[in-house]
mmCIF file with all atom_site columns, C-alpha atoms in Angstrom:
data_model
loop_
_atom_site.group_PDB
_atom_site.id
_atom_site.type_symbol
_atom_site.label_atom_id
_atom_site.label_alt_id
_atom_site.label_comp_id
_atom_site.label_asym_id
_atom_site.label_entity_id
_atom_site.label_seq_id
_atom_site.pdbx_PDB_ins_code
_atom_site.Cartn_x
_atom_site.Cartn_y
_atom_site.Cartn_z
_atom_site.occupancy
_atom_site.B_iso_or_equiv
_atom_site.pdbx_formal_charge
_atom_site.auth_seq_id
_atom_site.auth_comp_id
_atom_site.auth_asym_id
_atom_site.auth_atom_id
_atom_site.pdbx_PDB_model_num
ATOM 1   C CA . UNK O 1 1   ? 94.247  76.610  81.928  1.00 60.00 ? 1   UNK O CA 1
ATOM 2   C CA . UNK O 1 2   ? 91.855  74.010  83.319  1.00 63.00 ? 2   UNK O CA 1
ATOM 3   C CA . UNK O 1 3   ? 88.192  74.373  82.487  1.00 86.00 ? 3   UNK O CA 1
ATOM 4   C CA . UNK O 1 4   ? 85.761  75.192  85.265  1.00 92.00 ? 4   UNK O CA 1
ATOM 5   C CA . UNK O 1 5   ? 82.047  74.569  85.640  1.00 93.00 ? 5   UNK O CA 1
ATOM 6   C CA . UNK O 1 6   ? 79.810  76.724  87.790  1.00 95.00 ? 6   UNK O CA 1
ATOM 7   C CA . UNK O 1 7   ? 76.031  76.892  88.201  1.00 96.00 ? 7   UNK O CA 1
ATOM 8   C CA . UNK O 1 8   ? 74.628  79.837  86.265  1.00 95.00 ? 8   UNK O CA 1
ATOM 9   C CA . UNK O 1 9   ? 72.756  81.302  89.204  1.00 97.00 ? 9   UNK O CA 1
ATOM 10  C CA . UNK O 1 10  ? 72.115  80.965  92.933  1.00 97.00 ? 10  UNK O CA 1
ATOM 11  C CA . UNK O 1 11  ? 70.024  82.741  95.514  1.00 97.00 ? 11  UNK O CA 1
ATOM 12  C CA . UNK O 1 12  ? 70.887  83.406  99.120  1.00 96.00 ? 12  UNK O CA 1
ATOM 13  C CA . UNK O 1 13  ? 69.080  85.095  101.983 1.00 97.00 ? 13  UNK O CA 1
ATOM 14  C CA . UNK O 1 14  ? 70.744  88.119  103.493 1.00 97.00 ? 14  UNK O CA 1
ATOM 15  C CA . UNK O 1 15  ? 72.759  87.216  106.563 1.00 96.00 ? 15  UNK O CA 1
ATOM 16  C CA . UNK O 1 16  ? 73.051  83.575  105.619 1.00 97.00 ? 16  UNK O CA 1
ATOM 17  C CA . UNK O 1 17  ? 76.136  81.847  104.257 1.00 97.00 ? 17  UNK O CA 1
ATOM 18  C CA . UNK O 1 18  ? 76.477  81.696  100.498 1.00 98.00 ? 18  UNK O CA 1
ATOM 19  C CA . UNK O 1 19  ? 78.228  78.579  99.205  1.00 98.00 ? 19  UNK O CA 1
ATOM 20  C CA . UNK O 1 20  ? 79.298  78.803  95.580  1.00 98.00 ? 20  UNK O CA 1
ATOM 21  C CA . UNK O 1 21  ? 80.571  75.591  93.992  1.00 97.00 ? 21  UNK O CA 1
ATOM 22  C CA . UNK O 1 22  ? 83.078  75.169  91.197  1.00 96.00 ? 22  UNK O CA 1
ATOM 23  C CA . UNK O 1 23  ? 84.083  71.986  89.413  1.00 96.00 ? 23  UNK O CA 1
ATOM 24  C CA . UNK O 1 24  ? 87.569  71.745  87.951  1.00 94.00 ? 24  UNK O CA 1
ATOM 25  C CA . UNK O 1 25  ? 88.090  68.037  87.409  1.00 93.00 ? 25  UNK O CA 1
ATOM 26  C CA . UNK O 1 26  ? 90.977  68.533  84.947  1.00 91.00 ? 26  UNK O CA 1
ATOM 27  C CA . UNK O 1 27  ? 93.055  70.688  87.277  1.00 91.00 ? 27  UNK O CA 1
ATOM 28  C CA . UNK O 1 28  ? 96.804  70.105  87.112  1.00 87.00 ? 28  UNK O CA 1
ATOM 29  C CA . UNK O 1 29  ? 99.087  69.743  90.084  1.00 87.00 ? 29  UNK O CA 1
ATOM 30  C CA . UNK O 1 30  ? 100.591 73.201  89.687  1.00 84.00 ? 30  UNK O CA 1
ATOM 31  C CA . UNK O 1 31  ? 97.337  75.051  89.071  1.00 86.00 ? 31  UNK O CA 1
ATOM 32  C CA . UNK O 1 32  ? 95.714  77.240  91.681  1.00 88.00 ? 32  UNK O CA 1
ATOM 33  C CA . UNK O 1 33  ? 92.046  78.069  92.146  1.00 92.00 ? 33  UNK O CA 1
ATOM 34  C CA . UNK O 1 34  ? 91.225  81.797  92.008  1.00 91.00 ? 34  UNK O CA 1
ATOM 35  C CA . UNK O 1 35  ? 87.920  83.491  92.692  1.00 94.00 ? 35  UNK O CA 1
ATOM 36  C CA . UNK O 1 36  ? 86.876  86.887  91.406  1.00 93.00 ? 36  UNK O CA 1
ATOM 37  C CA . UNK O 1 37  ? 83.559  88.657  91.411  1.00 95.00 ? 37  UNK O CA 1
ATOM 38  C CA . UNK O 1 38  ? 82.030  91.372  89.296  1.00 93.00 ? 38  UNK O CA 1
ATOM 39  C CA . UNK O 1 39  ? 79.340  93.568  90.708  1.00 93.00 ? 39  UNK O CA 1
ATOM 40  C CA . UNK O 1 40  ? 77.035  95.101  88.134  1.00 88.00 ? 40  UNK O CA 1
ATOM 41  C CA . UNK O 1 41  ? 78.673  98.006  86.274  1.00 82.00 ? 41  UNK O CA 1
ATOM 42  C CA . UNK O 1 42  ? 81.987  97.508  88.057  1.00 87.00 ? 42  UNK O CA 1
ATOM 43  C CA . UNK O 1 43  ? 85.291  95.910  87.203  1.00 89.00 ? 43  UNK O CA 1
ATOM 44  C CA . UNK O 1 44  ? 86.315  92.461  88.426  1.00 90.00 ? 44  UNK O CA 1
ATOM 45  C CA . UNK O 1 45  ? 87.454  92.180  92.025  1.00 91.00 ? 45  UNK O CA 1
ATOM 46  C CA . UNK O 1 46  ? 89.884  89.573  93.341  1.00 89.00 ? 46  UNK O CA 1
ATOM 47  C CA . UNK O 1 47  ? 88.493  87.599  96.297  1.00 94.00 ? 47  UNK O CA 1
ATOM 48  C CA . UNK O 1 48  ? 90.750  84.707  97.243  1.00 93.00 ? 48  UNK O CA 1
ATOM 49  C CA . UNK O 1 49  ? 92.923  81.929  95.874  1.00 91.00 ? 49  UNK O CA 1
ATOM 50  C CA . UNK O 1 50  ? 94.372  78.609  96.988  1.00 92.00 ? 50  UNK O CA 1
ATOM 51  C CA . UNK O 1 51  ? 96.253  75.478  95.946  1.00 91.00 ? 51  UNK O CA 1
ATOM 52  C CA . UNK O 1 52  ? 95.065  72.639  98.149  1.00 91.00 ? 52  UNK O CA 1
ATOM 53  C CA . UNK O 1 53  ? 94.647  73.928  101.666 1.00 88.00 ? 53  UNK O CA 1
ATOM 54  C CA . UNK O 1 54  ? 91.549  75.768  102.750 1.00 94.00 ? 54  UNK O CA 1
ATOM 55  C CA . UNK O 1 55  ? 92.029  79.508  102.782 1.00 95.00 ? 55  UNK O CA 1
ATOM 56  C CA . UNK O 1 56  ? 90.283  82.353  104.582 1.00 96.00 ? 56  UNK O CA 1
ATOM 57  C CA . UNK O 1 57  ? 90.539  86.108  104.346 1.00 94.00 ? 57  UNK O CA 1
ATOM 58  C CA . UNK O 1 58  ? 88.418  89.067  105.316 1.00 93.00 ? 58  UNK O CA 1
ATOM 59  C CA . UNK O 1 59  ? 86.105  88.540  102.356 1.00 93.00 ? 59  UNK O CA 1
ATOM 60  C CA . UNK O 1 60  ? 85.555  84.808  102.109 1.00 97.00 ? 60  UNK O CA 1
ATOM 61  C CA . UNK O 1 61  ? 86.694  81.251  102.700 1.00 97.00 ? 61  UNK O CA 1
ATOM 62  C CA . UNK O 1 62  ? 87.814  78.799  100.054 1.00 98.00 ? 62  UNK O CA 1
ATOM 63  C CA . UNK O 1 63  ? 87.328  75.086  100.567 1.00 97.00 ? 63  UNK O CA 1
ATOM 64  C CA . UNK O 1 64  ? 89.156  72.799  98.138  1.00 97.00 ? 64  UNK O CA 1
ATOM 65  C CA . UNK O 1 65  ? 88.378  69.081  98.099  1.00 96.00 ? 65  UNK O CA 1
ATOM 66  C CA . UNK O 1 66  ? 91.178  66.651  98.827  1.00 95.00 ? 66  UNK O CA 1
ATOM 67  C CA . UNK O 1 67  ? 91.326  65.486  95.203  1.00 95.00 ? 67  UNK O CA 1
ATOM 68  C CA . UNK O 1 68  ? 91.269  69.161  94.129  1.00 95.00 ? 68  UNK O CA 1
ATOM 69  C CA . UNK O 1 69  ? 88.608  68.480  91.527  1.00 95.00 ? 69  UNK O CA 1
ATOM 70  C CA . UNK O 1 70  ? 86.172  70.938  93.044  1.00 96.00 ? 70  UNK O CA 1
ATOM 71  C CA . UNK O 1 71  ? 86.030  73.860  95.403  1.00 97.00 ? 71  UNK O CA 1
ATOM 72  C CA . UNK O 1 72  ? 83.525  76.023  97.229  1.00 98.00 ? 72  UNK O CA 1
ATOM 73  C CA . UNK O 1 73  ? 83.660  79.726  97.894  1.00 98.00 ? 73  UNK O CA 1
ATOM 74  C CA . UNK O 1 74  ? 81.916  80.636  101.123 1.00 98.00 ? 74  UNK O CA 1
ATOM 75  C CA . UNK O 1 75  ? 80.639  84.092  101.978 1.00 97.00 ? 75  UNK O CA 1
ATOM 76  C CA . UNK O 1 76  ? 79.852  83.572  105.659 1.00 96.00 ? 76  UNK O CA 1
ATOM 77  C CA . UNK O 1 77  ? 77.268  86.318  106.099 1.00 95.00 ? 77  UNK O CA 1
ATOM 78  C CA . UNK O 1 78  ? 76.025  87.461  102.714 1.00 96.00 ? 78  UNK O CA 1
ATOM 79  C CA . UNK O 1 79  ? 74.819  91.031  102.322 1.00 97.00 ? 79  UNK O CA 1
ATOM 80  C CA . UNK O 1 80  ? 72.885  92.697  99.541  1.00 97.00 ? 80  UNK O CA 1
ATOM 81  C CA . UNK O 1 81  ? 76.157  94.193  98.310  1.00 95.00 ? 81  UNK O CA 1
ATOM 82  C CA . UNK O 1 82  ? 77.464  90.691  97.637  1.00 97.00 ? 82  UNK O CA 1
ATOM 83  C CA . UNK O 1 83  ? 75.049  90.330  94.735  1.00 98.00 ? 83  UNK O CA 1
ATOM 84  C CA . UNK O 1 84  ? 77.396  89.815  91.788  1.00 97.00 ? 84  UNK O CA 1
ATOM 85  C CA . UNK O 1 85  ? 78.694  87.348  89.237  1.00 95.00 ? 85  UNK O CA 1
ATOM 86  C CA . UNK O 1 86  ? 81.323  85.112  90.811  1.00 96.00 ? 86  UNK O CA 1
ATOM 87  C CA . UNK O 1 87  ? 84.040  83.612  88.656  1.00 94.00 ? 87  UNK O CA 1
ATOM 88  C CA . UNK O 1 88  ? 86.167  80.581  89.438  1.00 94.00 ? 88  UNK O CA 1
ATOM 89  C CA . UNK O 1 89  ? 89.468  80.427  87.529  1.00 90.00 ? 89  UNK O CA 1
ATOM 90  C CA . UNK O 1 90  ? 92.001  77.645  87.554  1.00 88.00 ? 90  UNK O CA 1
ATOM 91  C CA . UNK O 1 91  ? 95.495  78.319  86.285  1.00 80.00 ? 91  UNK O CA 1
ATOM 92  C CA . UNK O 1 92  ? 99.187  78.296  86.986  1.00 76.00 ? 92  UNK O CA 1
ATOM 93  C CA . UNK O 1 93  ? 99.808  81.182  89.384  1.00 68.00 ? 93  UNK O CA 1
ATOM 94  C CA . UNK O 1 94  ? 100.823 84.511  88.062  1.00 61.00 ? 94  UNK O CA 1
ATOM 95  C CA . UNK O 1 95  ? 104.477 85.252  88.734  1.00 57.00 ? 95  UNK O CA 1
ATOM 96  C CA . UNK O 1 96  ? 105.442 88.799  89.557  1.00 41.00 ? 96  UNK O CA 1
ATOM 97  C CA . UNK O 1 97  ? 108.837 88.183  87.963  1.00 44.00 ? 97  UNK O CA 1
ATOM 98  C CA . UNK O 1 98  ? 107.418 87.098  84.641  1.00 50.00 ? 98  UNK O CA 1
ATOM 99  C CA . UNK O 1 99  ? 106.716 89.977  82.346  1.00 47.00 ? 99  UNK O CA 1
ATOM 100 C CA . UNK O 1 100 ? 104.926 87.932  79.728  1.00 49.00 ? 100 UNK O CA 1
ATOM 101 C CA . UNK O 1 101 ? 101.522 89.254  78.742  1.00 47.00 ? 101 UNK O CA 1
ATOM 102 C CA . UNK O 1 102 ? 99.841  85.894  79.038  1.00 50.00 ? 102 UNK O CA 1
ATOM 103 C CA . UNK O 1 103 ? 100.874 85.883  82.657  1.00 58.00 ? 103 UNK O CA 1
ATOM 104 C CA . UNK O 1 104 ? 98.403  88.661  83.353  1.00 62.00 ? 104 UNK O CA 1
ATOM 105 C CA . UNK O 1 105 ? 95.615  87.372  81.192  1.00 64.00 ? 105 UNK O CA 1
ATOM 106 C CA . UNK O 1 106 ? 92.350  86.898  83.026  1.00 67.00 ? 106 UNK O CA 1
ATOM 107 C CA . UNK O 1 107 ? 89.996  84.476  81.286  1.00 71.00 ? 107 UNK O CA 1
ATOM 108 C CA . UNK O 1 108 ? 86.562  84.312  82.852  1.00 76.00 ? 108 UNK O CA 1
ATOM 109 C CA . UNK O 1 109 ? 83.874  81.790  82.042  1.00 78.00 ? 109 UNK O CA 1
ATOM 110 C CA . UNK O 1 110 ? 80.181  82.433  82.552  1.00 81.00 ? 110 UNK O CA 1
ATOM 111 C CA . UNK O 1 111 ? 80.412  82.479  86.340  1.00 91.00 ? 111 UNK O CA 1
ATOM 112 C CA . UNK O 1 112 ? 77.580  82.239  88.873  1.00 95.00 ? 112 UNK O CA 1
ATOM 113 C CA . UNK O 1 113 ? 75.157  85.088  89.371  1.00 96.00 ? 113 UNK O CA 1
ATOM 114 C CA . UNK O 1 114 ? 74.608  85.218  93.122  1.00 98.00 ? 114 UNK O CA 1
ATOM 115 C CA . UNK O 1 115 ? 71.530  87.135  94.151  1.00 98.00 ? 115 UNK O CA 1
ATOM 116 C CA . UNK O 1 116 ? 71.291  87.992  97.829  1.00 97.00 ? 116 UNK O CA 1
ATOM 117 C CA . UNK O 1 117 ? 67.699  88.590  98.820  1.00 96.00 ? 117 UNK O CA 1
ATOM 118 C CA . UNK O 1 118 ? 66.526  90.703  101.773 1.00 95.00 ? 118 UNK O CA 1
ATOM 119 C CA . UNK I 2 1   ? 92.040  106.470 97.743  1.00 62.00 ? 1   UNK I CA 1
ATOM 120 C CA . UNK I 2 2   ? 89.744  107.136 94.780  1.00 78.00 ? 2   UNK I CA 1
ATOM 121 C CA . UNK I 2 3   ? 90.626  103.907 93.036  1.00 91.00 ? 3   UNK I CA 1
ATOM 122 C CA . UNK I 2 4   ? 91.167  103.551 89.323  1.00 95.00 ? 4   UNK I CA 1
ATOM 123 C CA . UNK I 2 5   ? 89.287  106.248 87.449  1.00 96.00 ? 5   UNK I CA 1
ATOM 124 C CA . UNK I 2 6   ? 88.028  105.807 83.912  1.00 97.00 ? 6   UNK I CA 1
ATOM 125 C CA . UNK I 2 7   ? 86.294  108.218 81.591  1.00 97.00 ? 7   UNK I CA 1
ATOM 126 C CA . UNK I 2 8   ? 83.903  108.398 79.981  1.00 97.00 ? 8   UNK I CA 1
ATOM 127 C CA . UNK I 2 9   ? 81.696  105.778 81.644  1.00 96.00 ? 9   UNK I CA 1
ATOM 128 C CA . UNK I 2 10  ? 79.603  105.461 78.518  1.00 97.00 ? 10  UNK I CA 1
ATOM 129 C CA . UNK I 2 11  ? 80.461  106.283 74.920  1.00 97.00 ? 11  UNK I CA 1
ATOM 130 C CA . UNK I 2 12  ? 78.229  105.968 71.895  1.00 97.00 ? 12  UNK I CA 1
ATOM 131 C CA . UNK I 2 13  ? 79.761  106.712 68.531  1.00 97.00 ? 13  UNK I CA 1
ATOM 132 C CA . UNK I 2 14  ? 79.237  106.018 64.883  1.00 97.00 ? 14  UNK I CA 1
ATOM 133 C CA . UNK I 2 15  ? 81.318  103.619 62.873  1.00 97.00 ? 15  UNK I CA 1
ATOM 134 C CA . UNK I 2 16  ? 84.432  105.261 61.508  1.00 97.00 ? 16  UNK I CA 1
ATOM 135 C CA . UNK I 2 17  ? 84.802  107.783 64.298  1.00 97.00 ? 17  UNK I CA 1
ATOM 136 C CA . UNK I 2 18  ? 87.796  108.017 66.584  1.00 97.00 ? 18  UNK I CA 1
ATOM 137 C CA . UNK I 2 19  ? 87.257  106.986 70.184  1.00 98.00 ? 19  UNK I CA 1
ATOM 138 C CA . UNK I 2 20  ? 89.560  107.798 73.096  1.00 98.00 ? 20  UNK I CA 1
ATOM 139 C CA . UNK I 2 21  ? 89.191  106.104 76.451  1.00 98.00 ? 21  UNK I CA 1
ATOM 140 C CA . UNK I 2 22  ? 90.998  107.462 79.480  1.00 98.00 ? 22  UNK I CA 1
ATOM 141 C CA . UNK I 2 23  ? 92.359  105.969 82.664  1.00 98.00 ? 23  UNK I CA 1
ATOM 142 C CA . UNK I 2 24  ? 93.927  107.287 85.833  1.00 98.00 ? 24  UNK I CA 1
ATOM 143 C CA . UNK I 2 25  ? 95.560  104.483 87.847  1.00 97.00 ? 25  UNK I CA 1
ATOM 144 C CA . UNK I 2 26  ? 95.790  104.369 91.613  1.00 95.00 ? 26  UNK I CA 1
ATOM 145 C CA . UNK I 2 27  ? 98.522  106.715 92.777  1.00 94.00 ? 27  UNK I CA 1
ATOM 146 C CA . UNK I 2 28  ? 101.798 104.889 93.253  1.00 92.00 ? 28  UNK I CA 1
ATOM 147 C CA . UNK I 2 29  ? 100.879 101.880 91.143  1.00 92.00 ? 29  UNK I CA 1
ATOM 148 C CA . UNK I 2 30  ? 103.528 100.965 88.598  1.00 91.00 ? 30  UNK I CA 1
ATOM 149 C CA . UNK I 2 31  ? 101.530 98.648  86.346  1.00 91.00 ? 31  UNK I CA 1
ATOM 150 C CA . UNK I 2 32  ? 98.565  99.591  84.192  1.00 94.00 ? 32  UNK I CA 1
ATOM 151 C CA . UNK I 2 33  ? 96.427  97.157  82.228  1.00 93.00 ? 33  UNK I CA 1
ATOM 152 C CA . UNK I 2 34  ? 93.764  97.613  79.559  1.00 95.00 ? 34  UNK I CA 1
ATOM 153 C CA . UNK I 2 35  ? 91.128  94.881  79.206  1.00 93.00 ? 35  UNK I CA 1
ATOM 154 C CA . UNK I 2 36  ? 88.090  94.420  76.997  1.00 94.00 ? 36  UNK I CA 1
ATOM 155 C CA . UNK I 2 37  ? 85.009  92.462  78.049  1.00 91.00 ? 37  UNK I CA 1
ATOM 156 C CA . UNK I 2 38  ? 82.306  91.078  75.769  1.00 89.00 ? 38  UNK I CA 1
ATOM 157 C CA . UNK I 2 39  ? 79.691  88.405  76.240  1.00 84.00 ? 39  UNK I CA 1
ATOM 158 C CA . UNK I 2 40  ? 81.239  86.297  73.501  1.00 83.00 ? 40  UNK I CA 1
ATOM 159 C CA . UNK I 2 41  ? 84.910  86.526  74.435  1.00 82.00 ? 41  UNK I CA 1
ATOM 160 C CA . UNK I 2 42  ? 84.812  87.347  78.125  1.00 80.00 ? 42  UNK I CA 1
ATOM 161 C CA . UNK I 2 43  ? 87.615  89.467  79.600  1.00 83.00 ? 43  UNK I CA 1
ATOM 162 C CA . UNK I 2 44  ? 90.654  89.905  77.361  1.00 86.00 ? 44  UNK I CA 1
ATOM 163 C CA . UNK I 2 45  ? 93.948  91.596  78.177  1.00 88.00 ? 45  UNK I CA 1
ATOM 164 C CA . UNK I 2 46  ? 94.792  94.115  75.448  1.00 93.00 ? 46  UNK I CA 1
ATOM 165 C CA . UNK I 2 47  ? 98.026  95.714  76.653  1.00 93.00 ? 47  UNK I CA 1
ATOM 166 C CA . UNK I 2 48  ? 99.880  96.504  79.824  1.00 92.00 ? 48  UNK I CA 1
ATOM 167 C CA . UNK I 2 49  ? 102.457 99.070  80.905  1.00 93.00 ? 49  UNK I CA 1
ATOM 168 C CA . UNK I 2 50  ? 105.154 99.009  83.561  1.00 91.00 ? 50  UNK I CA 1
ATOM 169 C CA . UNK I 2 51  ? 106.533 102.375 84.641  1.00 93.00 ? 51  UNK I CA 1
ATOM 170 C CA . UNK I 2 52  ? 104.790 104.005 81.657  1.00 95.00 ? 52  UNK I CA 1
ATOM 171 C CA . UNK I 2 53  ? 106.467 101.667 79.164  1.00 94.00 ? 53  UNK I CA 1
ATOM 172 C CA . UNK I 2 54  ? 104.333 99.267  77.095  1.00 94.00 ? 54  UNK I CA 1
ATOM 173 C CA . UNK I 2 55  ? 105.497 95.749  77.943  1.00 89.00 ? 55  UNK I CA 1
ATOM 174 C CA . UNK I 2 56  ? 103.134 93.503  76.006  1.00 87.00 ? 56  UNK I CA 1
ATOM 175 C CA . UNK I 2 57  ? 100.601 94.609  73.402  1.00 90.00 ? 57  UNK I CA 1
ATOM 176 C CA . UNK I 2 58  ? 100.001 91.191  71.905  1.00 88.00 ? 58  UNK I CA 1
ATOM 177 C CA . UNK I 2 59  ? 96.358  91.393  72.907  1.00 88.00 ? 59  UNK I CA 1
ATOM 178 C CA . UNK I 2 60  ? 95.667  94.511  70.872  1.00 93.00 ? 60  UNK I CA 1
ATOM 179 C CA . UNK I 2 61  ? 93.322  93.255  68.180  1.00 87.00 ? 61  UNK I CA 1
ATOM 180 C CA . UNK I 2 62  ? 94.353  95.428  65.243  1.00 86.00 ? 62  UNK I CA 1
ATOM 181 C CA . UNK I 2 63  ? 96.328  98.459  64.199  1.00 91.00 ? 63  UNK I CA 1
ATOM 182 C CA . UNK I 2 64  ? 93.187  100.470 64.748  1.00 96.00 ? 64  UNK I CA 1
ATOM 183 C CA . UNK I 2 65  ? 93.887  100.160 68.466  1.00 97.00 ? 65  UNK I CA 1
ATOM 184 C CA . UNK I 2 66  ? 96.644  102.134 70.156  1.00 97.00 ? 66  UNK I CA 1
ATOM 185 C CA . UNK I 2 67  ? 97.478  102.885 73.768  1.00 97.00 ? 67  UNK I CA 1
ATOM 186 C CA . UNK I 2 68  ? 99.732  105.436 75.401  1.00 97.00 ? 68  UNK I CA 1
ATOM 187 C CA . UNK I 2 69  ? 100.872 106.261 78.888  1.00 97.00 ? 69  UNK I CA 1
ATOM 188 C CA . UNK I 2 70  ? 102.528 109.694 78.808  1.00 97.00 ? 70  UNK I CA 1
ATOM 189 C CA . UNK I 2 71  ? 102.988 109.765 82.590  1.00 95.00 ? 71  UNK I CA 1
ATOM 190 C CA . UNK I 2 72  ? 102.437 107.679 85.688  1.00 95.00 ? 72  UNK I CA 1
ATOM 191 C CA . UNK I 2 73  ? 98.951  109.031 86.288  1.00 95.00 ? 73  UNK I CA 1
ATOM 192 C CA . UNK I 2 74  ? 97.334  108.853 82.878  1.00 96.00 ? 74  UNK I CA 1
ATOM 193 C CA . UNK I 2 75  ? 96.770  106.433 80.026  1.00 98.00 ? 75  UNK I CA 1
ATOM 194 C CA . UNK I 2 76  ? 94.649  106.435 76.888  1.00 98.00 ? 76  UNK I CA 1
ATOM 195 C CA . UNK I 2 77  ? 93.284  103.725 74.645  1.00 98.00 ? 77  UNK I CA 1
ATOM 196 C CA . UNK I 2 78  ? 92.392  104.965 71.191  1.00 98.00 ? 78  UNK I CA 1
ATOM 197 C CA . UNK I 2 79  ? 90.388  103.269 68.472  1.00 97.00 ? 79  UNK I CA 1
ATOM 198 C CA . UNK I 2 80  ? 90.610  104.794 65.008  1.00 97.00 ? 80  UNK I CA 1
ATOM 199 C CA . UNK I 2 81  ? 88.494  104.133 63.052  1.00 96.00 ? 81  UNK I CA 1
ATOM 200 C CA . UNK I 2 82  ? 85.949  102.456 65.291  1.00 97.00 ? 82  UNK I CA 1
ATOM 201 C CA . UNK I 2 83  ? 83.783  99.555  64.125  1.00 96.00 ? 83  UNK I CA 1
ATOM 202 C CA . UNK I 2 84  ? 80.597  97.990  65.543  1.00 97.00 ? 84  UNK I CA 1
ATOM 203 C CA . UNK I 2 85  ? 82.524  94.905  66.640  1.00 95.00 ? 85  UNK I CA 1
ATOM 204 C CA . UNK I 2 86  ? 84.548  97.119  68.974  1.00 96.00 ? 86  UNK I CA 1
ATOM 205 C CA . UNK I 2 87  ? 81.447  97.529  71.136  1.00 97.00 ? 87  UNK I CA 1
ATOM 206 C CA . UNK I 2 88  ? 82.387  96.245  74.576  1.00 96.00 ? 88  UNK I CA 1
ATOM 207 C CA . UNK I 2 89  ? 83.205  97.308  78.109  1.00 96.00 ? 89  UNK I CA 1
ATOM 208 C CA . UNK I 2 90  ? 86.803  98.446  78.399  1.00 97.00 ? 90  UNK I CA 1
ATOM 209 C CA . UNK I 2 91  ? 88.456  98.142  81.797  1.00 96.00 ? 91  UNK I CA 1
ATOM 210 C CA . UNK I 2 92  ? 91.616  99.691  83.078  1.00 96.00 ? 92  UNK I CA 1
ATOM 211 C CA . UNK I 2 93  ? 93.414  98.116  86.041  1.00 94.00 ? 93  UNK I CA 1
ATOM 212 C CA . UNK I 2 94  ? 96.545  98.917  88.010  1.00 93.00 ? 94  UNK I CA 1
ATOM 213 C CA . UNK I 2 95  ? 98.786  97.261  90.542  1.00 89.00 ? 95  UNK I CA 1
ATOM 214 C CA . UNK I 2 96  ? 101.860 97.913  92.627  1.00 85.00 ? 96  UNK I CA 1
ATOM 215 C CA . UNK I 2 97  ? 105.296 96.840  91.459  1.00 76.00 ? 97  UNK I CA 1
ATOM 216 C CA . UNK I 2 98  ? 105.727 94.352  94.253  1.00 71.00 ? 98  UNK I CA 1
ATOM 217 C CA . UNK I 2 99  ? 102.206 92.997  94.313  1.00 67.00 ? 99  UNK I CA 1
ATOM 218 C CA . UNK I 2 100 ? 101.332 89.640  92.868  1.00 68.00 ? 100 UNK I CA 1
ATOM 219 C CA . UNK I 2 101 ? 99.786  89.698  89.417  1.00 66.00 ? 101 UNK I CA 1
ATOM 220 C CA . UNK I 2 102 ? 96.318  88.744  90.610  1.00 72.00 ? 102 UNK I CA 1
ATOM 221 C CA . UNK I 2 103 ? 96.205  91.764  92.900  1.00 79.00 ? 103 UNK I CA 1
ATOM 222 C CA . UNK I 2 104 ? 95.016  94.107  90.184  1.00 86.00 ? 104 UNK I CA 1
ATOM 223 C CA . UNK I 2 105 ? 92.525  96.837  90.985  1.00 90.00 ? 105 UNK I CA 1
ATOM 224 C CA . UNK I 2 106 ? 89.986  97.480  88.273  1.00 93.00 ? 106 UNK I CA 1
ATOM 225 C CA . UNK I 2 107 ? 88.247  100.681 87.319  1.00 94.00 ? 107 UNK I CA 1
ATOM 226 C CA . UNK I 2 108 ? 84.492  100.867 86.695  1.00 93.00 ? 108 UNK I CA 1
ATOM 227 C CA . UNK I 2 109 ? 84.921  100.450 82.956  1.00 96.00 ? 109 UNK I CA 1
ATOM 228 C CA . UNK I 2 110 ? 83.848  102.366 79.869  1.00 97.00 ? 110 UNK I CA 1
ATOM 229 C CA . UNK I 2 111 ? 80.890  100.928 77.981  1.00 97.00 ? 111 UNK I CA 1
ATOM 230 C CA . UNK I 2 112 ? 81.529  101.607 74.295  1.00 98.00 ? 112 UNK I CA 1
ATOM 231 C CA . UNK I 2 113 ? 78.790  101.283 71.716  1.00 98.00 ? 113 UNK I CA 1
ATOM 232 C CA . UNK I 2 114 ? 79.688  101.725 68.061  1.00 98.00 ? 114 UNK I CA 1
ATOM 233 C CA . UNK I 2 115 ? 76.687  102.009 65.741  1.00 97.00 ? 115 UNK I CA 1
#
């Protein structure tokens, strides 16, 4: 899996957009970008993923640069409940048909601690 | 839906004691995963079950660790005997048969401290 680099911490004002960057300059052509977050004292939560096109869901938007060497997770209107550690993962997509254990392995780096301030 | 339920939320035990962690997956989910999270090693997959059958336990660190899933609504992770290096947060997760692998739903975790 490609290595990712994220800033250790960021602050954001409540109601404003939070833009979390991730560098993955060694990403391979078949690797996707996944974002998870972990709120204090809770388990990880899947947010969004993408290959090369920008993606949006009810939680966030994912912007991937054209060369795919970096991406940005955008929380359009951050709330206090969005305070968490955000993890960017780059890997070959999990395949529901593959029963191998490594297929389900989640390897998180240090992530970015996003603090949303009132 | 109550989500994945884990108990206890916190466990403090002495080295050498047996520890049993419990998990109730989301009703209807066919897959159950046990993970361990530490500052040093991050989140590690220990074992996962499909339809109550262990599929891959290659992540289980030693024979001191064992996991069972006697029915679709309950699983245990047992450590016997426990050691200080087992101190970590243990997460249970579950997912539907047809869902993609990344669509796992995690429980709140059990924080284990072995002194």
